[in-house]
Amino acid sequence: ALPALVTVVANIVILRLVYASTAARGTKAVKTVSIICWVFILSYTPTVVIFALPAAGFTDIPQWVNCASMYAVSLNLITNPLIYSFTNAKFALFVKMWRKGELRGFNREWDIVSQS
């Protein structure tokens, strides 16, 4: 629980630093980092809470709550590639070429796409 708690707090700190930077406000990078941090925070918070409940004296945690927290963590693993593919053209091209099995020409294809 401690590593997850530290990571959630670190993401909150990152968000605060990103939002505090007035020079970068509104940029695509700020939006991407914000989305990734919020997805991480929302998906890992239930797990942190479940691990903290026994320390607070709550020991009768229903099994479905544990399952739901694991699904929330799994949701984070699924959403990160989707976020990157929607916000990063090079990553989206990489995924497209990977699915087709054409990674040998990735850098060449990216050079062609980025020049147009």
Short mmCIF file of C-alpha atoms in Angstrom, two decimals, residues 13-108:
data_model
loop_
_atom_site.label_atom_id
_atom_site.label_comp_id
_atom_site.label_asym_id
_atom_site.label_seq_id
_atom_site.Cartn_x
_atom_site.Cartn_y
_atom_site.Cartn_z
CA VAL A 13 2.43 16.91 -6.68
CA ILE A 14 3.12 16.65 -10.41
CA LEU A 15 -0.36 17.98 -11.15
CA ARG A 16 0.12 20.91 -8.78
CA LEU A 17 3.47 21.76 -10.38
CA VAL A 18 2.04 21.51 -13.88
CA TYR A 19 -0.95 23.69 -13.00
CA ALA A 20 1.30 26.21 -11.23
CA SER A 21 3.36 26.70 -14.37
CA THR A 22 1.58 29.61 -16.05
CA ALA A 23 3.92 29.49 -19.04
CA ALA A 24 2.77 25.99 -20.00
CA ARG A 25 -0.91 26.39 -19.16
CA GLY A 26 -3.17 25.30 -21.98
CA THR A 27 -0.52 23.42 -23.91
CA LYS A 28 -1.02 19.91 -25.23
CA ALA A 29 1.66 18.55 -22.88
CA VAL A 30 -0.11 19.95 -19.81
CA LYS A 31 -3.39 18.40 -20.92
CA THR A 32 -1.75 15.03 -21.55
CA VAL A 33 0.06 14.99 -18.20
CA SER A 34 -3.13 16.08 -16.44
CA ILE A 35 -5.19 13.31 -18.00
CA ILE A 36 -2.57 10.67 -17.23
CA CYS A 37 -2.19 11.81 -13.62
CA TRP A 38 -5.94 11.97 -13.02
CA VAL A 39 -6.47 8.51 -14.49
CA PHE A 40 -3.71 7.16 -12.26
CA ILE A 41 -5.05 8.88 -9.14
CA LEU A 42 -8.62 7.74 -9.77
CA SER A 43 -7.63 4.16 -10.55
CA TYR A 44 -5.22 3.61 -7.65
CA THR A 45 -7.07 5.48 -4.88
CA PRO A 46 -9.50 2.59 -4.18
CA THR A 47 -6.56 0.20 -3.71
CA VAL A 48 -4.82 2.59 -1.32
CA VAL A 49 -8.04 3.00 0.67
CA ILE A 50 -8.61 -0.77 0.84
CA PHE A 51 -5.11 -1.34 2.18
CA ALA A 52 -5.56 1.47 4.72
CA LEU A 53 -8.92 0.24 6.05
CA PRO A 54 -7.54 -2.67 8.14
CA ALA A 55 -5.10 -0.28 9.82
CA ALA A 56 -8.10 1.89 10.76
CA GLY A 57 -9.94 -1.10 12.25
CA PHE A 58 -12.18 -2.04 9.33
CA THR A 59 -11.55 -5.73 8.66
CA ASP A 60 -14.83 -6.85 7.07
CA ILE A 61 -14.18 -5.64 3.54
CA PRO A 62 -16.50 -7.36 1.03
CA GLN A 63 -14.82 -9.42 -1.68
CA TRP A 64 -16.50 -7.39 -4.42
CA VAL A 65 -14.78 -4.24 -3.16
CA ASN A 66 -11.37 -5.91 -3.56
CA CYS A 67 -12.33 -7.08 -7.04
CA ALA A 68 -13.54 -3.60 -8.00
CA SER A 69 -10.26 -2.06 -6.88
CA MET A 70 -8.29 -4.53 -8.99
CA TYR A 71 -10.45 -3.70 -12.01
CA ALA A 72 -9.77 -0.01 -11.39
CA VAL A 73 -6.02 -0.68 -11.46
CA SER A 74 -6.43 -2.71 -14.64
CA LEU A 75 -8.36 0.17 -16.15
CA ASN A 76 -5.28 2.34 -15.67
CA LEU A 77 -3.18 -0.14 -17.65
CA ILE A 78 -5.65 -0.02 -20.52
CA THR A 79 -6.21 3.74 -20.62
CA ASN A 80 -2.58 4.89 -20.71
CA PRO A 81 -1.87 3.58 -24.24
CA LEU A 82 -5.19 5.01 -25.39
CA ILE A 83 -4.35 8.42 -23.95
CA TYR A 84 -0.94 8.39 -25.62
CA SER A 85 -2.37 7.30 -28.96
CA PHE A 86 -4.94 10.12 -28.91
CA THR A 87 -2.46 12.79 -27.85
CA ASN A 88 0.77 11.76 -29.61
CA ALA A 89 0.85 11.32 -33.38
CA LYS A 90 4.15 9.41 -33.33
CA PHE A 91 2.83 6.92 -30.78
CA ALA A 92 -0.38 6.47 -32.78
CA LEU A 93 1.67 5.75 -35.91
CA PHE A 94 3.83 3.30 -33.96
CA VAL A 95 0.75 1.40 -32.73
CA LYS A 96 -0.74 1.33 -36.22
CA MET A 97 2.47 -0.05 -37.73
CA TRP A 98 2.94 -2.51 -34.84
CA ARG A 99 -0.53 -3.93 -35.42
CA LYS A 100 0.31 -4.42 -39.10
CA GLY A 101 3.74 -5.91 -38.31
CA GLU A 102 5.57 -3.15 -40.18
CA LEU A 103 7.89 -1.75 -37.51
CA ARG A 104 11.04 -1.99 -39.63
CA GLY A 105 10.20 1.25 -41.41
CA PHE A 106 8.83 3.16 -38.44
CA ASN A 107 11.45 5.94 -38.37
CA ARG A 108 11.27 6.35 -42.15
#
